Amino acid sequence: MRVLVTGGAGFIGSHIVAALAARGHEPVVLDALLPTAHAVPPARPPFGTAEWITEDVRNPEAVARALRGVHVVCHQAAMVGLGKDIADTPAYVGCNDLGTAHLLAAMAGAGVQDLVLAGSMVVYGEGRYDCPRHGRVTPGPRAVADLDAGRFEPRCPRCGADLVPGLVDEDAPLDPRNVYAATKLAQEHLAASWARATGGRAVALRYHNVYGPGMPRDTPYAGVASFFRSALARGRAPQVFEDGAQRRDFVHVRDVAEANVLALESVRDRPDGALRAYNTGSDTPHTIADLATALATAHGGPAPEITGAYRLGDVRHITATSGRLRAELGWRPEVGFAEGVAEFAHAVQREGVPAAAAP
């Protein structure tokens, strides 16, 4: 099967390309090598004989050429992370939403009907919460005054009681709370519209906190695992925001790559004209402090520092159940938290990306 992997030179994309090649498929890499992801562009693909096309997904002619002979598209190209501030908005919308629009239009023109999209858990906003008195509730955005005062936990919007966090499923309300999250939800809506209009088939894998070898270092365009590992590489203590009790689901990049391969191999069996979303996580929540402590211990570096600082675009708790992905595609994560973090503590990272870099 010939598979176009957009963003195939990136952190997750390169692992997907390697997994596809190992399974006997023919990956084609389309990657613009933007400075937000590649401070030092690779001279050649680090994964076997994959075809490499250095072009932007926003270039319609380049995408049309890349789609020749392709059976299915794996769309990983995106700007990720919270970035620096609201000034990044045009870059996020341009890369993520305009780029997806160009890709989908080219797929329609080429008659390519199968798509696997890199989604994200950020589309949910806050995760699931239950109030002892009122049951399932949806807290609103956290107030700056509460965050400044160190009151990080959301409370019941009806009675103010402490809430119990739980696991979200794919039918949970979608409530993106930062620019990156808004663009990831827009990507899903665009893909669903494309599927309805063309009779195509689409799968969105809503990644949780992906970590592992090949993460970029020293960049605002990455996840918390990269921030902590970058600090340790410089001999500094990981800086943990809030009180460190934020719950996340950390899933290893090789497991995410396997989920993509399974989705790519089965997307043609999905109903025509529809998008199906799957949470992609370990189903085993850990706190941010858990991750920082485990990484620091395995690396032999300074212990984490709990700073009490916060980022307004962050949510408090977001963990998922990946039961749908397990039941329908037979996926099982193979890399446990302790094993994966111990490996990542000494794994090679990509070169640092200048904070001022933007596409």
CSV table of C-alpha atoms in Angstrom, one decimal, residues 72-261:
chain,number,residue,atom,x,y,z
A,72,VAL,CA,-4.3,6.4,1.5
A,73,VAL,CA,-3.1,9.6,3.3
A,74,CYS,CA,-1.8,9.9,6.8
A,75,HIS,CA,-2.0,13.6,7.7
A,76,GLN,CA,0.5,14.5,10.5
A,77,ALA,CA,1.7,17.9,9.3
A,78,ALA,CA,0.8,20.5,11.9
A,79,MET,CA,2.0,23.1,14.2
A,80,VAL,CA,1.7,21.7,17.8
A,81,GLY,CA,1.9,22.9,21.4
A,82,LEU,CA,0.6,26.1,22.9
A,83,GLY,CA,3.4,28.1,21.3
A,84,LYS,CA,4.4,31.5,22.6
A,85,ASP,CA,1.3,33.6,22.8
A,86,ILE,CA,-1.8,34.7,20.8
A,87,ALA,CA,0.5,36.2,18.1
A,88,ASP,CA,1.0,32.6,16.9
A,89,THR,CA,-2.6,32.4,15.8
A,90,PRO,CA,-2.1,33.0,12.1
A,91,ALA,CA,0.7,30.5,12.0
A,92,TYR,CA,-1.4,27.8,13.7
A,93,VAL,CA,-4.4,28.4,11.5
A,94,GLY,CA,-2.3,28.6,8.3
A,95,CYS,CA,-0.4,25.4,9.0
A,96,ASN,CA,-3.2,23.3,10.5
A,97,ASP,CA,-6.4,24.4,8.9
A,98,LEU,CA,-5.4,26.0,5.6
A,99,GLY,CA,-2.9,23.2,5.1
A,100,THR,CA,-5.6,20.6,5.7
A,101,ALA,CA,-8.0,22.3,3.3
A,102,HIS,CA,-5.4,22.3,0.5
A,103,LEU,CA,-4.7,18.6,1.2
A,104,LEU,CA,-8.4,17.6,1.1
A,105,ALA,CA,-9.0,19.5,-2.0
A,106,ALA,CA,-6.1,17.8,-3.7
A,107,MET,CA,-7.3,14.4,-2.5
A,108,ALA,CA,-10.7,15.1,-4.0
A,109,GLY,CA,-9.0,16.0,-7.3
A,110,ALA,CA,-6.9,12.9,-7.3
A,111,GLY,CA,-9.7,10.5,-6.3
A,112,VAL,CA,-7.9,9.5,-3.0
A,113,GLN,CA,-10.7,8.5,-0.7
A,114,ASP,CA,-9.0,7.3,2.5
A,115,LEU,CA,-7.6,9.5,5.3
A,116,VAL,CA,-6.1,9.1,8.7
A,117,LEU,CA,-5.8,12.4,10.6
A,118,ALA,CA,-3.6,13.2,13.5
A,119,GLY,CA,-6.2,14.5,16.0
A,120,SER,CA,-5.7,15.5,19.6
A,121,MET,CA,-7.3,15.2,23.0
A,122,VAL,CA,-7.2,19.0,23.2
A,123,VAL,CA,-10.5,19.2,21.4
A,124,TYR,CA,-12.2,18.2,24.6
A,125,GLY,CA,-10.9,21.1,26.7
A,126,GLU,CA,-11.3,20.0,30.3
A,127,GLY,CA,-11.9,16.3,30.8
A,128,ARG,CA,-14.7,14.5,32.5
A,129,TYR,CA,-15.8,15.6,36.0
A,130,ASP,CA,-18.3,14.3,38.5
A,131,CYS,CA,-19.8,16.2,41.4
A,132,PRO,CA,-20.9,14.2,44.4
A,133,ARG,CA,-24.2,16.0,44.5
A,134,HIS,CA,-25.0,16.8,40.8
A,135,GLY,CA,-23.3,14.0,38.9
A,136,ARG,CA,-21.6,14.7,35.5
A,137,VAL,CA,-20.9,18.4,35.2
A,138,THR,CA,-18.9,20.6,32.8
A,139,PRO,CA,-16.9,23.3,34.5
A,140,GLY,CA,-16.2,26.6,32.7
A,141,PRO,CA,-12.8,28.0,32.0
A,142,ARG,CA,-10.7,28.6,35.1
A,143,ALA,CA,-10.7,32.2,36.3
A,144,VAL,CA,-7.4,34.1,36.4
A,145,ALA,CA,-8.1,35.2,39.9
A,146,ASP,CA,-8.3,31.6,41.0
A,147,LEU,CA,-5.1,30.6,39.2
A,148,ASP,CA,-3.3,33.6,40.7
A,149,ALA,CA,-4.4,32.5,44.1
A,150,GLY,CA,-3.2,28.9,43.5
A,151,ARG,CA,-6.7,27.5,43.2
A,152,PHE,CA,-6.2,25.2,40.3
A,153,GLU,CA,-8.9,22.6,40.7
A,154,PRO,CA,-12.2,23.3,38.8
A,155,ARG,CA,-15.3,23.3,41.0
A,156,CYS,CA,-18.9,22.3,40.4
A,157,PRO,CA,-20.5,25.2,38.5
A,158,ARG,CA,-23.7,24.5,40.4
A,159,CYS,CA,-22.7,24.1,44.1
A,160,GLY,CA,-18.9,24.8,44.2
A,161,ALA,CA,-18.0,21.4,45.5
A,162,ASP,CA,-14.8,19.6,44.7
A,163,LEU,CA,-15.0,17.5,41.5
A,164,VAL,CA,-13.7,14.0,40.8
A,165,PRO,CA,-11.9,13.7,37.4
A,166,GLY,CA,-12.6,10.7,35.1
A,167,LEU,CA,-11.9,9.3,31.7
A,168,VAL,CA,-13.5,11.0,28.6
A,169,ASP,CA,-14.8,8.9,25.7
A,170,GLU,CA,-15.3,10.0,22.1
A,171,ASP,CA,-18.9,11.2,22.7
A,172,ALA,CA,-17.8,13.7,25.3
A,173,PRO,CA,-18.6,17.4,24.5
A,174,LEU,CA,-15.9,19.2,22.5
A,175,ASP,CA,-14.7,22.5,24.0
A,176,PRO,CA,-11.3,23.6,22.7
A,177,ARG,CA,-9.8,26.2,25.0
A,178,ASN,CA,-6.8,27.5,23.2
A,179,VAL,CA,-5.8,28.3,19.6
A,180,TYR,CA,-4.1,25.0,18.9
A,181,ALA,CA,-7.1,23.1,20.2
A,182,ALA,CA,-9.4,25.2,18.0
A,183,THR,CA,-7.4,24.4,14.9
A,184,LYS,CA,-7.3,20.7,15.7
A,185,LEU,CA,-11.1,20.6,16.0
A,186,ALA,CA,-11.4,22.5,12.7
A,187,GLN,CA,-9.2,19.9,11.1
A,188,GLU,CA,-11.8,17.2,12.1
A,189,HIS,CA,-14.7,19.3,10.8
A,190,LEU,CA,-12.9,19.8,7.5
A,191,ALA,CA,-12.2,16.1,7.2
A,192,ALA,CA,-15.8,15.2,8.0
A,193,SER,CA,-17.0,17.7,5.4
A,194,TRP,CA,-14.7,16.3,2.8
A,195,ALA,CA,-15.8,12.7,3.5
A,196,ARG,CA,-19.5,13.7,3.2
A,197,ALA,CA,-18.9,15.6,-0.1
A,198,THR,CA,-16.7,13.0,-1.8
A,199,GLY,CA,-17.9,9.7,-0.3
A,200,GLY,CA,-14.4,9.5,1.4
A,201,ARG,CA,-13.6,7.6,4.6
A,202,ALA,CA,-11.7,9.3,7.5
A,203,VAL,CA,-10.3,8.3,10.8
A,204,ALA,CA,-9.2,10.9,13.4
A,205,LEU,CA,-6.8,9.5,16.1
A,206,ARG,CA,-7.1,11.9,19.1
A,207,TYR,CA,-3.6,11.6,20.5
A,208,HIS,CA,-3.1,12.1,24.2
A,209,ASN,CA,0.3,13.2,25.5
A,210,VAL,CA,2.7,11.5,23.1
A,211,TYR,CA,6.4,11.2,24.2
A,212,GLY,CA,9.5,9.2,23.2
A,213,PRO,CA,12.7,9.3,21.2
A,214,GLY,CA,13.0,12.1,18.6
A,215,MET,CA,11.0,14.8,20.5
A,216,PRO,CA,12.4,18.2,19.8
A,217,ARG,CA,14.2,20.1,22.5
A,218,ASP,CA,14.3,23.7,23.7
A,219,THR,CA,11.1,24.8,21.9
A,220,PRO,CA,7.7,26.2,22.8
A,221,TYR,CA,6.2,24.1,20.0
A,222,ALA,CA,6.2,20.8,21.9
A,223,GLY,CA,4.7,18.9,24.8
A,224,VAL,CA,5.5,18.9,28.5
A,225,ALA,CA,7.6,15.7,28.2
A,226,SER,CA,9.9,17.6,25.8
A,227,PHE,CA,10.1,20.6,28.2
A,228,PHE,CA,11.2,18.4,31.1
A,229,ARG,CA,13.7,16.4,29.1
A,230,SER,CA,15.2,19.6,27.6
A,231,ALA,CA,15.8,21.0,31.1
A,232,LEU,CA,17.5,17.8,32.2
A,233,ALA,CA,19.7,17.8,29.1
A,234,ARG,CA,20.9,21.3,30.2
A,235,GLY,CA,21.5,20.1,33.8
A,236,ARG,CA,18.5,22.1,35.1
A,237,ALA,CA,15.5,21.0,37.2
A,238,PRO,CA,12.3,20.4,35.3
A,239,GLN,CA,9.9,23.3,36.0
A,240,VAL,CA,6.4,22.0,36.9
A,241,PHE,CA,3.5,24.4,36.5
A,242,GLU,CA,0.6,24.7,39.0
A,243,ASP,CA,1.0,22.2,41.8
A,244,GLY,CA,2.0,19.3,39.5
A,245,ALA,CA,-1.3,17.4,40.2
A,246,GLN,CA,-2.6,17.9,36.7
A,247,ARG,CA,-3.7,14.5,35.3
A,248,ARG,CA,-2.6,13.4,31.8
A,249,ASP,CA,-2.4,10.2,29.8
A,250,PHE,CA,1.2,9.7,28.5
A,251,VAL,CA,1.4,7.4,25.5
A,252,HIS,CA,4.6,6.2,23.8
A,253,VAL,CA,5.2,7.3,20.2
A,254,ARG,CA,5.8,3.7,19.0
A,255,ASP,CA,2.3,2.8,20.3
A,256,VAL,CA,0.9,5.8,18.5
A,257,ALA,CA,2.7,4.8,15.3
A,258,GLU,CA,1.2,1.3,15.5
A,259,ALA,CA,-2.3,2.8,16.0
A,260,ASN,CA,-1.8,4.8,12.8
A,261,VAL,CA,-0.7,1.7,10.8
